CSV table of C-alpha atoms and ligand atoms in Angstrom, one decimal:
chain,number,residue,atom,x,y,z
A,1441,MET,CA,-36.4,3.9,103.1
A,1442,ASN,CA,-37.8,3.3,99.5
A,1443,LYS,CA,-41.6,3.8,99.7
A,1444,LYS,CA,-43.8,1.2,98.3
A,1445,ASP,CA,-47.3,1.6,96.9
A,1446,GLY,CA,-49.8,2.1,99.8
A,1447,LYS,CA,-47.5,0.1,102.1
A,1448,VAL,CA,-45.2,1.5,104.9
A,1449,PHE,CA,-42.0,0.0,106.0
A,1450,VAL,CA,-42.9,-0.8,109.7
A,1451,TRP,CA,-40.7,-3.4,111.0
A,1452,PRO,CA,-37.0,-3.1,110.6
A,1453,ILE,CA,-34.9,-6.5,110.4
A,1454,CYS,CA,-34.1,-6.6,114.2
A,1455,THR,CA,-37.6,-6.2,115.2
A,1456,ARG,CA,-38.7,-9.0,112.9
A,1457,ILE,CA,-35.7,-11.3,114.4
A,1458,ILE,CA,-36.9,-10.6,118.1
A,1459,HIS,CA,-40.5,-11.5,116.8
A,1460,TRP,CA,-39.5,-14.7,115.2
A,1461,THR,CA,-36.9,-15.8,117.9
A,1462,ILE,CA,-39.7,-15.2,120.7
A,1463,ALA,CA,-42.3,-17.0,118.8
A,1464,LEU,CA,-40.1,-20.0,117.7
A,1465,SER,CA,-38.2,-20.4,121.0
A,1466,PHE,CA,-41.6,-20.5,122.8
A,1467,THR,CA,-42.9,-22.9,120.5
A,1468,ALA,CA,-39.9,-25.1,121.1
A,1469,SER,CA,-39.8,-24.9,124.8
A,1470,PHE,CA,-43.4,-25.7,124.9
A,1471,PHE,CA,-43.2,-29.0,122.7
A,1472,SER,CA,-39.9,-30.0,124.4
A,1473,SER,CA,-41.4,-30.1,127.8
A,1474,LEU,CA,-43.8,-32.8,126.6
A,1475,ASN,CA,-40.9,-35.3,127.3
A,1476,LYS,CA,-38.9,-35.3,130.3
A,1477,SER,CA,-35.4,-36.5,128.8
A,1478,TYR,CA,-35.4,-33.0,126.8
A,1479,LEU,CA,-35.1,-31.2,129.6
A,1480,HIS,CA,-31.8,-29.7,128.8
A,1481,TYR,CA,-33.3,-28.4,125.2
A,1482,HIS,CA,-36.2,-27.1,127.0
A,1483,VAL,CA,-34.1,-25.1,129.5
A,1484,ALA,CA,-31.9,-23.7,126.5
A,1485,PHE,CA,-35.1,-22.8,124.6
A,1486,GLY,CA,-36.4,-21.3,127.5
A,1487,TRP,CA,-33.1,-19.3,128.0
A,1488,ILE,CA,-33.0,-17.8,124.5
A,1489,PHE,CA,-37.0,-17.0,125.1
A,1490,GLY,CA,-36.1,-15.3,128.2
A,1491,VAL,CA,-33.0,-13.2,126.8
A,1492,MET,CA,-35.2,-12.0,123.7
A,1493,LEU,CA,-38.2,-10.9,126.0
A,1494,ILE,CA,-35.7,-8.7,127.9
A,1495,TYR,CA,-34.4,-7.5,124.5
A,1496,ARG,CA,-38.0,-6.8,123.5
A,1497,ILE,CA,-38.7,-4.6,126.6
A,1498,VAL,CA,-35.6,-2.8,126.1
A,1499,TRP,CA,-36.6,-2.3,122.4
A,1500,GLY,CA,-39.9,-1.0,123.7
A,1501,PHE,CA,-38.1,2.1,125.2
A,1502,PHE,CA,-35.3,2.8,122.9
A,1503,GLY,CA,-36.2,0.9,119.7
A,1504,PRO,CA,-37.4,2.3,116.3
A,1505,ARG,CA,-40.8,3.9,115.8
A,1506,TYR,CA,-43.7,1.4,115.9
A,1507,ALA,CA,-41.9,-0.8,118.4
A,1508,THR,CA,-41.9,1.8,121.4
A,1509,PHE,CA,-44.4,1.2,124.1
A,1510,ASN,CA,-45.6,4.9,123.5
A,1511,THR,CA,-46.8,4.1,120.2
A,1512,PHE,CA,-48.9,1.2,121.9
A,1513,LYS,CA,-52.8,1.7,121.8
A,1514,LEU,CA,-53.9,0.6,125.1
A,1515,ASN,CA,-57.1,2.6,125.6
A,1516,PHE,CA,-60.1,0.5,126.0
A,1517,ILE,CA,-62.2,2.7,123.6
A,1518,ASP,CA,-59.8,2.3,120.9
A,1519,LEU,CA,-60.0,-1.6,121.5
A,1520,GLN,CA,-63.8,-1.6,121.0
A,1521,TRP,CA,-63.6,0.8,117.9
A,1522,TYR,CA,-60.8,-1.5,116.3
A,1523,PHE,CA,-63.1,-4.7,116.8
A,1524,LYS,CA,-66.1,-2.7,115.7
A,1525,GLU,CA,-64.6,-1.5,112.7
A,1526,LYS,CA,-63.5,-4.9,111.8
A,1527,VAL,CA,-67.0,-6.2,111.6
A,1528,VAL,CA,-68.5,-3.2,109.9
A,1529,ASN,CA,-65.8,-2.1,107.5
A,1530,ARG,CA,-63.9,-5.0,105.9
A,1531,TRP,CA,-61.7,-2.3,103.9
A,1532,ARG,CA,-61.0,0.0,106.7
A,1533,LYS,CA,-57.7,1.9,106.8
A,1534,ILE,CA,-55.3,1.0,109.7
A,1535,PRO,CA,-52.8,3.0,111.0
A,1536,ALA,CA,-49.1,1.5,110.8
A,1537,GLY,CA,-47.5,-0.2,113.7
A,1538,HIS,CA,-49.5,-1.8,116.7
A,1539,ASN,CA,-53.1,-1.9,116.3
A,1540,PRO,CA,-55.0,-1.9,119.7
A,1541,ALA,CA,-55.4,-5.6,119.7
A,1542,SER,CA,-51.9,-6.3,119.0
A,1543,SER,CA,-50.7,-3.6,121.4
A,1544,TRP,CA,-52.5,-5.6,124.2
A,1545,TYR,CA,-51.4,-8.8,122.8
A,1546,THR,CA,-47.7,-7.9,123.2
A,1547,ILE,CA,-48.0,-6.4,126.6
A,1548,LEU,CA,-49.4,-9.6,127.9
A,1549,VAL,CA,-46.9,-11.7,126.2
A,1550,LEU,CA,-44.0,-9.9,127.9
A,1551,PHE,CA,-45.8,-10.0,131.2
A,1552,PHE,CA,-46.8,-13.7,131.1
A,1553,GLY,CA,-43.5,-14.7,129.2
A,1554,SER,CA,-41.5,-13.3,132.0
A,1555,LEU,CA,-43.6,-14.9,134.5
A,1556,ILE,CA,-42.9,-18.3,132.8
A,1557,VAL,CA,-39.2,-17.7,132.4
A,1558,VAL,CA,-38.8,-16.6,136.1
A,1559,SER,CA,-41.2,-19.5,137.4
A,1560,GLY,CA,-39.1,-21.9,135.1
A,1561,ALA,CA,-35.8,-20.8,136.4
A,1562,PHE,CA,-36.9,-21.0,140.2
A,1563,LEU,CA,-38.3,-24.4,139.4
A,1564,TYR,CA,-35.2,-25.7,137.8
A,1565,GLY,CA,-33.4,-24.4,140.9
A,1566,ILE,CA,-35.5,-25.6,143.4
A,1567,GLN,CA,-36.6,-29.1,142.1
A,1568,GLU,CA,-33.7,-30.1,139.9
A,1569,GLY,CA,-31.1,-28.3,141.9
A,1570,SER,CA,-29.8,-26.8,138.6
A,1571,GLY,CA,-29.2,-23.5,136.9
A,1572,ILE,CA,-28.9,-19.8,138.1
A,1573,PHE,CA,-31.1,-20.7,141.1
A,1574,ALA,CA,-29.7,-23.9,142.1
A,1575,PHE,CA,-28.6,-22.8,145.5
A,1576,LEU,CA,-32.6,-22.3,146.2
A,1577,ASN,CA,-32.7,-26.3,146.3
A,1578,LYS,CA,-31.4,-27.0,149.7
A,1579,GLU,CA,-33.9,-24.6,151.6
A,1580,TYR,CA,-36.9,-24.4,149.3
A,1581,TYR,CA,-37.3,-28.0,147.6
A,1582,MET,CA,-40.6,-28.6,149.3
A,1583,TYR,CA,-42.4,-25.8,147.1
A,1584,MET,CA,-41.4,-27.8,144.0
A,1585,ILE,CA,-44.9,-28.5,143.2
A,1586,GLU,CA,-46.5,-25.1,143.5
A,1587,PHE,CA,-43.5,-23.6,141.3
A,1588,PHE,CA,-44.4,-26.3,138.8
A,1589,ASP,CA,-48.0,-25.6,138.7
A,1590,ILE,CA,-47.5,-21.9,138.2
A,1591,HIS,CA,-45.0,-22.6,135.5
A,1592,LEU,CA,-47.4,-25.3,133.6
A,1593,TYR,CA,-50.7,-23.1,133.8
A,1594,VAL,CA,-49.3,-19.9,132.8
A,1595,SER,CA,-47.5,-21.6,129.8
A,1596,TYR,CA,-50.9,-23.1,129.1
A,1597,PHE,CA,-52.5,-19.6,128.8
A,1598,LEU,CA,-49.4,-18.2,126.8
A,1599,PHE,CA,-50.0,-20.8,124.2
A,1600,ILE,CA,-53.7,-20.3,123.8
A,1601,TRP,CA,-53.0,-16.8,123.6
A,1602,ALA,CA,-50.5,-17.1,120.9
A,1603,CYS,CA,-53.1,-19.4,118.7
A,1604,ILE,CA,-55.8,-16.5,119.3
A,1605,HIS,CA,-53.1,-14.0,118.0
A,1606,ILE,CA,-52.5,-16.4,115.0
A,1607,VAL,CA,-56.0,-16.4,114.1
A,1608,GLY,CA,-56.1,-12.6,114.5
A,1609,VAL,CA,-53.3,-12.0,112.0
A,1610,MET,CA,-54.7,-14.7,109.6
A,1611,ILE,CA,-58.1,-12.6,109.7
A,1612,GLU,CA,-55.9,-9.6,108.8
A,1613,GLN,CA,-54.0,-11.1,106.1
A,1614,PHE,CA,-56.8,-12.9,104.1
A,1615,TYR,CA,-59.9,-11.1,104.9
A,1616,HIS,CA,-58.9,-7.4,105.5
A,1617,LYS,CA,-56.0,-8.0,103.1
A,1618,THR,CA,-53.5,-5.7,105.1
A,1619,ASN,CA,-50.7,-7.9,104.7
A,1620,MET,CA,-50.2,-8.5,108.5
A,1621,ALA,CA,-48.5,-11.8,108.5
A,1622,PHE,CA,-46.0,-11.0,105.5
A,1623,ALA,CA,-45.5,-7.9,107.3
A,1624,MET,CA,-43.5,-9.6,109.9
A,1625,ILE,CA,-41.1,-11.5,106.9
A,1626,THR,CA,-40.9,-8.5,104.5
A,1627,GLY,CA,-41.3,-5.5,107.0
A,1628,TYR,CA,-44.2,-3.7,104.9
A,1629,LYS,CA,-47.6,-3.4,105.9
A,1630,LYS,CA,-50.5,-2.0,104.0
A,1631,ALA,CA,-51.4,0.8,106.3
A,1632,GLU,CA,-51.2,4.8,106.8
A,1633,GLY,CA,-48.1,6.3,108.3
A,1634,LYS,CA,-44.5,7.1,108.4
A,1635,ASP,CA,-41.8,4.6,107.5
A,1636,SER,CA,-39.9,3.4,110.6
A,1637,ASP,CA,-36.5,4.4,111.3
A,1638,ILE,CA,-33.7,3.1,113.1
A,1639,THR,CA,-30.5,4.9,114.5
A,1640,PRO,CA,-27.0,3.3,113.2
A,1641,PHE,CA,-26.1,3.0,116.8
A,1642,GLY,CA,-29.6,1.0,117.5
A,1643,ASN,CA,-28.7,-1.3,114.6
A,1644,ILE,CA,-25.2,-2.2,115.7
A,1645,ALA,CA,-26.3,-2.7,119.5
A,1646,SER,CA,-29.2,-4.9,118.4
A,1647,TYR,CA,-27.1,-7.0,116.1
A,1648,ILE,CA,-24.4,-7.5,118.7
A,1649,PHE,CA,-27.0,-8.3,121.3
A,1650,ILE,CA,-28.7,-11.0,118.8
A,1651,ILE,CA,-25.2,-12.6,118.0
A,1652,VAL,CA,-24.3,-12.8,121.6
A,1653,SER,CA,-27.8,-14.4,122.5
A,1654,PHE,CA,-27.5,-17.2,119.6
A,1655,VAL,CA,-23.9,-17.7,120.7
A,1656,SER,CA,-24.9,-18.1,124.4
A,1657,PHE,CA,-27.8,-20.9,123.2
A,1658,VAL,CA,-25.5,-22.9,121.2
A,1659,TYR,CA,-23.2,-22.9,124.3
A,1660,ILE,CA,-25.9,-24.0,126.6
A,1661,VAL,CA,-27.2,-26.8,124.1
A,1662,SER,CA,-23.8,-28.2,123.7
A,1663,THR,CA,-22.4,-28.3,127.2
A,1664,TYR,CA,-23.9,-29.5,130.5
A,1665,ASP,CA,-21.6,-27.5,132.9
A,1666,ASN,CA,-22.4,-23.9,132.5
A,1667,MET,CA,-24.2,-21.4,134.4
A,1668,VAL,CA,-27.6,-22.1,133.0
A,1669,THR,CA,-27.7,-25.6,133.6
A,1670,ARG,CA,-25.3,-26.6,136.0
A,1671,SER,CA,-26.3,-29.0,138.7
A,1672,ILE,CA,-25.6,-28.9,142.5
A,1673,PHE,CA,-26.0,-32.7,142.6
A,1674,THR,CA,-22.7,-34.1,141.6
A,1675,PRO,CA,-21.7,-38.0,141.3
A,1676,ILE,CA,-21.1,-39.9,144.7
A,1677,ASP,CA,-18.1,-42.4,144.4
A,1678,PHE,CA,-19.6,-44.9,146.9
A,1679,GLU,CA,-16.3,-46.9,146.8
A,1680,GLN,CA,-14.7,-43.6,148.2
A,1681,GLU,CA,-17.3,-42.4,150.3
A,1682,TYR,CA,-18.0,-45.6,152.2
A,1683,LYS,CA,-16.5,-48.7,151.0
A,1684,VAL,CA,-18.3,-51.4,153.1
A,1685,TYR,CA,-21.7,-50.5,151.2
A,1686,TYR,CA,-20.2,-50.4,147.9
A,1687,THR,CA,-18.6,-53.9,148.2
A,1688,ASP,CA,-21.4,-55.6,150.2
A,1689,CYS,CA,-24.4,-54.1,148.6
A,1690,GLY,CA,-22.8,-53.5,145.1
A,1691,ASN,CA,-22.3,-57.1,144.6
A,1692,CYS,CA,-25.2,-58.4,142.7
A,1693,HIS,CA,-26.7,-55.1,141.6
A,1694,LYS,CA,-25.1,-51.5,141.6
A,1695,THR,CA,-25.3,-49.4,144.3
A,1696,TYR,CA,-28.7,-47.7,145.1
A,1697,PRO,CA,-28.5,-44.2,146.3
A,1698,PRO,CA,-29.7,-44.0,150.0
A,1699,TYR,CA,-32.0,-41.3,149.3
A,1700,MET,CA,-34.1,-43.5,147.0
A,1701,LEU,CA,-36.0,-44.8,150.3
A,1702,PRO,CA,-37.1,-43.8,153.7
A,1703,SER,CA,-35.3,-44.8,156.9
A,1704,ARG,CA,-38.2,-47.4,157.8
A,1705,SER,CA,-37.6,-49.0,154.6
A,1706,TRP,CA,-34.0,-49.3,154.9
A,1707,LYS,CA,-34.7,-50.8,158.4
A,1708,ARG,CA,-37.0,-53.5,156.9
A,1709,ILE,CA,-34.5,-54.2,154.1
A,1710,MET,CA,-31.8,-54.8,156.4
A,1711,LYS,CA,-33.8,-57.1,158.7
A,1712,ASP,CA,-34.8,-59.4,156.1
A,1713,LEU,CA,-31.6,-59.9,154.1
A,1714,ASP,CA,-32.3,-63.6,154.5
A,1715,ASN,CA,-35.1,-63.4,152.2
A,1716,HIS,CA,-33.8,-60.4,149.9
A,1717,PHE,CA,-35.8,-60.5,146.8
A,1718,GLY,CA,-35.4,-64.2,146.6
A,1719,GLU,CA,-31.9,-64.3,147.6
A,1720,GLU,CA,-30.5,-65.4,150.8
A,1721,ILE,CA,-27.9,-63.0,152.0
A,1722,THR,CA,-26.2,-64.8,155.2
A,1723,GLU,CA,-23.7,-63.3,157.9
A,1724,ALA,CA,-21.0,-65.0,155.8
A,1725,ASN,CA,-21.9,-62.6,153.0
A,1726,ILE,CA,-22.3,-59.5,155.0
A,1727,SER,CA,-21.2,-59.8,158.6
A,1728,LYS,CA,-23.5,-58.5,161.7
A,1729,GLU,CA,-21.3,-55.6,162.4
A,1730,ALA,CA,-21.2,-54.6,158.7
A,1731,ARG,CA,-25.1,-54.6,158.6
A,1732,THR,CA,-25.2,-52.2,161.7
A,1733,SER,CA,-22.9,-50.0,160.0
A,1734,ILE,CA,-24.5,-50.1,156.4
A,1735,LEU,CA,-28.0,-49.3,158.4
A,1736,THR,CA,-26.6,-46.5,160.0
A,1737,TYR,CA,-25.2,-45.1,156.7
A,1738,LEU,CA,-28.5,-45.7,155.0
A,1739,THR,CA,-30.8,-44.2,157.5
A,1740,ASN,CA,-28.4,-41.0,157.7
A,1741,ASN,CA,-28.7,-40.5,154.0
A,1742,SER,CA,-32.2,-41.7,153.6
A,1743,SER,CA,-35.1,-39.9,151.7
A,1744,GLU,CA,-35.9,-37.8,155.0
A,1745,HIS,CA,-32.3,-36.2,154.5
A,1746,SER,CA,-32.2,-35.5,151.0
A,1747,THR,CA,-33.6,-32.3,148.8
A,1748,ASN,CA,-33.4,-34.5,145.7
A,1749,LYS,CA,-36.6,-34.6,143.8
A,1750,VAL,CA,-37.1,-38.4,144.0
A,1751,ALA,CA,-36.6,-38.4,147.6
A,1752,PHE,CA,-39.1,-35.5,148.1
A,1753,LYS,CA,-41.7,-37.0,145.5
A,1754,LEU,CA,-41.5,-40.4,147.1
A,1755,MET,CA,-42.0,-39.2,150.5
A,1756,ASN,CA,-45.0,-37.0,149.4
A,1757,SER,CA,-46.6,-40.1,147.8
A,1758,LEU,CA,-46.3,-42.5,150.9
A,1759,SER,CA,-48.7,-42.6,153.9
A,1760,LYS,CA,-47.2,-42.0,157.2
A,1761,ASP,CA,-46.1,-45.8,158.1
A,1762,GLU,CA,-45.9,-47.1,154.7
A,1763,ALA,CA,-42.3,-48.8,154.4
A,1764,PRO,CA,-42.1,-50.2,150.9
A,1765,LYS,CA,-39.3,-52.5,150.4
A,1766,ALA,CA,-38.5,-51.5,147.0
A,1767,ILE,CA,-38.8,-48.2,145.1
A,1768,THR,CA,-40.3,-50.2,142.2
A,1769,LYS,CA,-43.1,-51.6,144.4
A,1770,THR,CA,-44.5,-48.2,145.3
A,1771,ASP,CA,-47.4,-46.3,143.3
A,1772,TYR,CA,-45.0,-43.3,142.8
A,1773,TRP,CA,-42.6,-45.5,140.7
A,1774,ARG,CA,-45.5,-47.3,139.0
A,1775,GLU,CA,-47.5,-44.2,137.9
A,1776,ILE,CA,-44.1,-42.7,136.2
A,1777,HIS,CA,-43.2,-45.7,134.4
A,1778,LYS,CA,-46.8,-46.8,133.6
A,1779,ASP,CA,-46.4,-45.8,129.8
A,1780,ILE,CA,-43.3,-48.0,129.4
A,1781,ASP,CA,-43.8,-51.5,127.7
A,1782,PRO,CA,-43.4,-54.3,130.2
A,1783,LYS,CA,-41.3,-56.1,127.8
A,1784,ILE,CA,-38.8,-53.2,127.8
A,1785,PHE,CA,-37.8,-54.3,131.4
A,1786,LYS,CA,-36.9,-57.6,130.6
A,1787,SER,CA,-34.9,-57.0,127.5
A,1788,LYS,CA,-31.3,-57.7,127.5
A,1789,LYS,CA,-30.1,-54.2,127.8
A,1790,VAL,CA,-32.5,-53.2,130.6
A,1791,LYS,CA,-32.8,-56.6,132.4
A,1792,SER,CA,-35.1,-55.6,135.2
A,1793,ARG,CA,-37.1,-52.7,136.4
A,1794,ALA,CA,-34.9,-52.4,139.5
A,1795,TYR,CA,-31.9,-51.7,137.3
A,1796,CYS,CA,-32.7,-48.0,137.1
A,1797,TRP,CA,-29.2,-47.2,135.9
A,1798,SER,CA,-30.0,-48.8,132.5
A,1799,CYS,CA,-32.1,-46.1,131.5
A,1800,HIS,CA,-31.1,-43.4,134.2
A,1801,GLU,CA,-27.4,-42.6,133.5
A,1802,GLY,CA,-25.4,-42.2,136.8
A,1803,PHE,CA,-28.0,-43.5,138.9
A,1804,GLU,CA,-25.6,-45.8,140.9
A,1805,ASN,CA,-23.7,-42.6,141.7
A,1806,GLY,CA,-26.8,-40.8,143.0
A,1807,ILE,CA,-27.1,-38.7,140.0
A,1808,PHE,CA,-31.0,-38.1,138.8
A,1809,ARG,CA,-31.3,-35.9,136.0
A,1810,ASN,CA,-34.0,-35.6,133.4
A,1811,ASP,CA,-31.7,-35.1,130.6
A,1812,LYS,CA,-30.1,-38.3,131.5
A,1813,ILE,CA,-33.0,-40.7,130.8
A,1814,SER,CA,-32.8,-42.9,127.7
A,1815,ILE,CA,-34.2,-46.3,127.2
A,1816,PRO,CA,-31.4,-48.5,125.6
A,1817,LYS,CA,-32.3,-49.7,122.3
B,2514,HEC,C1,-27.1,-61.7,146.7
B,2514,HEC,C2,-27.2,-60.7,145.8
B,2514,HEC,C3,-27.7,-59.3,146.4
B,2514,HEC,C4,-26.9,-58.7,147.4
B,2514,HEC,C5,-25.6,-59.0,147.9
B,2514,HEC,C6,-27.7,-57.5,147.6
B,2514,HEC,N1,-28.9,-57.6,147.0
B,2514,HEC,FE1,-30.3,-56.1,146.8
B,2514,HEC,N2,-31.2,-57.1,145.1
B,2514,HEC,C7,-30.9,-58.4,144.8
B,2514,HEC,C8,-31.9,-58.8,143.7
B,2514,HEC,C9,-31.8,-60.0,143.1
B,2514,HEC,C10,-32.8,-57.8,144.0
B,2514,HEC,C11,-34.2,-57.6,142.9
B,2514,HEC,C12,-33.8,-57.2,141.7
B,2514,HEC,C13,-34.8,-57.2,140.6
B,2514,HEC,O1,-36.2,-56.8,141.1
B,2514,HEC,O2,-34.7,-57.5,139.5
B,2514,HEC,C14,-32.3,-56.8,144.6
B,2514,HEC,C15,-33.2,-55.5,144.9
B,2514,HEC,C16,-32.9,-54.6,145.9
B,2514,HEC,C17,-33.3,-53.3,146.2
B,2514,HEC,C18,-34.9,-52.8,145.3
B,2514,HEC,C19,-34.8,-52.0,144.2
B,2514,HEC,C20,-36.0,-51.6,143.5
B,2514,HEC,O3,-36.5,-50.6,143.7
B,2514,HEC,O4,-36.4,-52.8,142.9
B,2514,HEC,C21,-32.8,-52.6,146.9
B,2514,HEC,C22,-33.3,-51.4,147.5
B,2514,HEC,C23,-31.9,-53.3,147.3
B,2514,HEC,N3,-31.7,-54.6,146.8
B,2514,HEC,C24,-30.7,-53.0,148.3
B,2514,HEC,C25,-29.7,-53.9,148.7
B,2514,HEC,C26,-28.8,-53.3,149.9
B,2514,HEC,C27,-29.0,-52.1,150.7
B,2514,HEC,C28,-27.7,-54.5,150.0
B,2514,HEC,C29,-26.7,-54.6,150.8
B,2514,HEC,C30,-27.2,-54.6,152.2
B,2514,HEC,C31,-28.2,-55.3,148.8
B,2514,HEC,N4,-29.2,-55.1,148.3
B,2514,HEC,C32,-27.4,-56.6,148.5
B,2514,HEC,C33,-29.8,-59.1,145.1
B,2514,HEC,C34,-28.8,-58.7,146.0
B,2515,HEC,C1,-36.8,-48.9,131.1
B,2515,HEC,C2,-36.0,-47.9,131.4
B,2515,HEC,C3,-36.3,-47.3,132.8
B,2515,HEC,C4,-35.7,-48.1,134.1
B,2515,HEC,C5,-35.3,-49.2,134.3
B,2515,HEC,C6,-36.2,-47.1,135.1
B,2515,HEC,N1,-36.8,-46.0,134.7
B,2515,HEC,FE1,-37.3,-44.3,135.6
B,2515,HEC,N2,-37.9,-43.4,134.0
B,2515,HEC,C7,-37.8,-43.8,132.6
B,2515,HEC,C8,-38.3,-43.1,131.4
B,2515,HEC,C9,-38.4,-43.2,130.2
B,2515,HEC,C10,-38.9,-42.0,132.5
B,2515,HEC,C11,-39.7,-40.6,131.9
B,2515,HEC,C12,-41.1,-41.1,132.0
B,2515,HEC,C13,-41.8,-39.9,131.6
B,2515,HEC,O1,-41.7,-39.4,130.5
B,2515,HEC,O2,-42.9,-39.2,132.4
B,2515,HEC,C14,-38.3,-42.3,133.9
B,2515,HEC,C15,-39.0,-41.3,135.1
B,2515,HEC,C16,-38.4,-41.5,136.2
B,2515,HEC,C17,-38.8,-40.7,137.0
B,2515,HEC,C18,-39.4,-39.3,137.1
B,2515,HEC,C19,-38.6,-38.0,137.2
B,2515,HEC,C20,-39.6,-36.6,137.4
B,2515,HEC,O3,-39.4,-35.9,136.7
B,2515,HEC,O4,-40.5,-36.7,138.4
B,2515,HEC,C21,-38.1,-41.1,138.3
B,2515,HEC,C22,-38.1,-40.5,139.9
B,2515,HEC,C23,-37.6,-42.4,138.0
B,2515,HEC,N3,-37.9,-42.6,136.6
B,2515,HEC,C24,-36.9,-43.1,138.9
B,2515,HEC,C25,-36.7,-44.4,138.7
B,2515,HEC,C26,-36.0,-45.4,139.5
B,2515,HEC,C27,-35.5,-45.1,140.7
B,2515,HEC,C28,-36.0,-46.5,138.8
B,2515,HEC,C29,-35.2,-47.8,139.2
B,2515,HEC,C30,-35.9,-48.4,140.6
B,2515,HEC,C31,-36.1,-46.4,137.3
B,2515,HEC,N4,-36.4,-45.1,137.4
B,2515,HEC,C32,-36.0,-47.4,136.4
B,2515,HEC,C33,-37.3,-45.1,132.1
B,2515,HEC,C34,-36.7,-45.9,133.3
């Protein structure tokens, strides 16, 4: 390596790519989680974040000098000394590679980052019935709230942790002037020690890994039916599955998936068809036999029998005997949609708050995916 004045070459380009991909993918996943309809992107960012964490862990064993865990300074005495020196000696000399604070920082990022990725993948499987762990939905859907909390709070923690890191780097950069921030761009740091080195094999292997990760990321973003985002919930063709329901109840509005309400609600709705939201449905419209058969179909497939998150969350929000006549009349529904301007529901494209399919693509076929939410303009 070409030696520069008082500077040591600490971070080869692969290390810098890992560092920035981890930082940017975490930031992107954090902010894409703020809007439900970006879930697909959120998962794709989480994927590349996870892949890069694995790569960083491997790098910690087989990587170049300064990246490996055995060069980390994890002794508490060192950590104390580091902060003491920081205060008393602005121009102290620092060794190249990780200082005690950044060693601890990195270890915790790897630990909590992995926890976020794993809890996120489980949550996506359990709650959304999607992704690598989609098969867990059927048995473990009732734990969706717990997994959500773990995923959420550990992510907040890591976000704050990353902000502390940035402040620390800025102090090194501008107060101690060790060029720490730019070192992750140029590779050179003002420090003492030998230059880093990387074997040609390590170099080639890491470039292949980086390219494969980026290609997989683009693939996940641009497709739905892939291993990382595939859903077990496939569209139901009600006309095929149960024609009477499709023709008799899909007349004035599209068909509502039966999992949207509990049995007791369906019983109420079918009993009160002569006053159905202001419409009178007579036996000439829907015969007595058809009513009995529709009710059986609806109660057999109601919320109680579904592992869909809409069913689970609705049931969770209702008291034992509450039998809402419409999902739009529940606190659960109102709470989720409270930020939407009421005018939007009356707009030409949406028509009514009961027309879920206007904003939730595929709802009339029983599909509910957060990445299929869009308010028509
Ligand atoms: C004559 C027309 C008509 C027919 C037939 C009809 N509905 Fe409706 N339905 C309506 C109207 C109108 C609303 C109210 C929509 C709104 O609030 O904008 C409604 C609302 C609903 C809702 C409430 C949606 C929500 O959460 O706000 C459900 C559930 C429902 N219908 C189920 C059924 C079922 C089951 C059948 C078949 C037995 C059926 N409907 C047949 C006209 C009809
Ligand atoms: C005007 C468009 C619009 C209509 C109509 C609408 N929704 Fe929504 N819905 C949204 C938006 C936007 C969100 C995301 C809100 C947020 O970011 O928290 C949402 C969120 C949801 C969620 C939350 C999912 C979760 O992650 O927990 C459920 C469930 C839902 N809607 C069900 C329905 C049902 C059922 C209907 C019909 C009775 C309906 N919505 C009608 C726009 C709409």
